[in-house]
Coordinates of C-alpha atoms in Angstrom, one line a residue:
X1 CA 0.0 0.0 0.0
X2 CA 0.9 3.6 -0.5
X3 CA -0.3 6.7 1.3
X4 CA -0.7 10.4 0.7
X5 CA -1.9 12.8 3.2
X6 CA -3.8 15.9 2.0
X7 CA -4.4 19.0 2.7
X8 CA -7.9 18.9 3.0
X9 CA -7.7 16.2 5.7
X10 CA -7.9 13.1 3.3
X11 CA -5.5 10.5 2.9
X12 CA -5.5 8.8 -0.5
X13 CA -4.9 5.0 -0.5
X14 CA -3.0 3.3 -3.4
X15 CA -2.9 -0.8 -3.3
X16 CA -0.1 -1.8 -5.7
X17 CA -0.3 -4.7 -7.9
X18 CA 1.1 -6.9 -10.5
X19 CA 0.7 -7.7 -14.4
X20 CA -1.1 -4.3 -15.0
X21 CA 0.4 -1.2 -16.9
X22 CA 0.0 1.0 -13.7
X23 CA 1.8 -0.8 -10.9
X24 CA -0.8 1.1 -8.1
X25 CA -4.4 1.4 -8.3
X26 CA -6.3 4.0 -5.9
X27 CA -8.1 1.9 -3.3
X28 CA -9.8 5.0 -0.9
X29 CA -9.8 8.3 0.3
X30 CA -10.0 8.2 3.8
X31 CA -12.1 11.0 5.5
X32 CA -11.4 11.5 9.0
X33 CA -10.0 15.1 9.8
X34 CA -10.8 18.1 9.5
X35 CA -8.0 19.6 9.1
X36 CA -4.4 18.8 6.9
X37 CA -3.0 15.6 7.9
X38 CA 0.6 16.3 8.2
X39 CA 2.1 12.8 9.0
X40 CA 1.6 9.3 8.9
X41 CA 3.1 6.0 10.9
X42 CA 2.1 2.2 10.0
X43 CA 2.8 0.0 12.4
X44 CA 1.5 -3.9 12.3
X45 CA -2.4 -4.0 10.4
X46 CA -2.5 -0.3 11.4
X47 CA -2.3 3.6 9.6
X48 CA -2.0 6.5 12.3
X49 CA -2.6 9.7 10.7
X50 CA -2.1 13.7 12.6
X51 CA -3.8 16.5 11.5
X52 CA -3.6 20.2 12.5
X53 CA -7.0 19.2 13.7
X54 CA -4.5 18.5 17.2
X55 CA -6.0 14.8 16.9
X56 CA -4.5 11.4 15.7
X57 CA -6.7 9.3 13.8
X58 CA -6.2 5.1 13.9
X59 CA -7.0 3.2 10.5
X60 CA -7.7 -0.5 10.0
X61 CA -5.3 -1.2 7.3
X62 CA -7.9 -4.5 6.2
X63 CA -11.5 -2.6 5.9
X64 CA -9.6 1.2 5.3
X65 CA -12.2 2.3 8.4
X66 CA -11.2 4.5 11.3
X67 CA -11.4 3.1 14.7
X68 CA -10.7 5.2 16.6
X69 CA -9.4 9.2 16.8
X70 CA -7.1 9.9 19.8
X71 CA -7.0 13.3 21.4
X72 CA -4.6 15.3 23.6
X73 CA -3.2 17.8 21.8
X74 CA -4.3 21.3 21.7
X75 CA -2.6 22.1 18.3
X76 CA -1.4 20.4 15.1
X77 CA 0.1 17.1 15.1
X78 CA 3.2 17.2 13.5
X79 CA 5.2 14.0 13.7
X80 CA 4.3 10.5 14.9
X81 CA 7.1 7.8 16.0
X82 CA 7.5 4.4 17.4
X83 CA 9.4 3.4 20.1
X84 CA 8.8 -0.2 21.1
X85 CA 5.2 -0.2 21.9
X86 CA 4.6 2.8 22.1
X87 CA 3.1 5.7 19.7
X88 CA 5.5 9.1 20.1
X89 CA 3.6 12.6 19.1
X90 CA 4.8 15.9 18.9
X91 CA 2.5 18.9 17.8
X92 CA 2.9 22.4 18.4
X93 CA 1.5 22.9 21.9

C-alpha cells in the first residue's frame, strides 16, 4: 500500500499490484479530519494519521475504516514515531 496525506484532511490509499500497466491502483480516500494531515506512521495492520486538527486518527489497514481518533493535543500534530510499543507525538502545543 501507498499513502498520501492531504491538505484537506484526506489520505489517498494506493494498493499496488502486479501484471497491469499501472503498478498502483487508488483503493480510498479516507475522511477523518478536519484539518491537513501532516504525517503518517504504519505500524503492524494499522495507519495512524495527525492533523492540524490536534488529533491522531487510527486506521484499519484491512476494511480502510477509522477506529478510533485519539485526542490530547491542543494544536497540530506534527510528527508521529514508534518506540517499542509505544506511539510518540509531537504537535505544536
Amino acid at each position: 500500500m501507498l499513502f498520501a496525506a492531504a491538505q484537506d484532511g484526506a489520505i489517498l490509499v494506493w494498493r499496488g499490484s502486479t501484471g497491469t500497466p499501472n503498478p498502483f491502483q487508488l483503493a480510498a480516500t479516507l475522511k477523518g479530519h478536519t484539518g491537513a494531515v501532516i504525517c503518517l506512521a504504519v505500524k503492524d495492520n494499522r495507519l495512524f494519521s495527525g492533523s492540524m486538527d490536534s488529533t491522531i486518527a487510527v486506521w484499519d489497514l484491512d476494511t480502510l475504516q477509522c477506529i478510533s481518533t485519539l485526542r490530547g493535543h491542543n494544536e497540530g500534530v506534527m510528527s508521529l514515531v514508534f518506540w517499542q510499543h509505544y506511539l510518540l507525538s509531537s504537535s505544536l502545543d
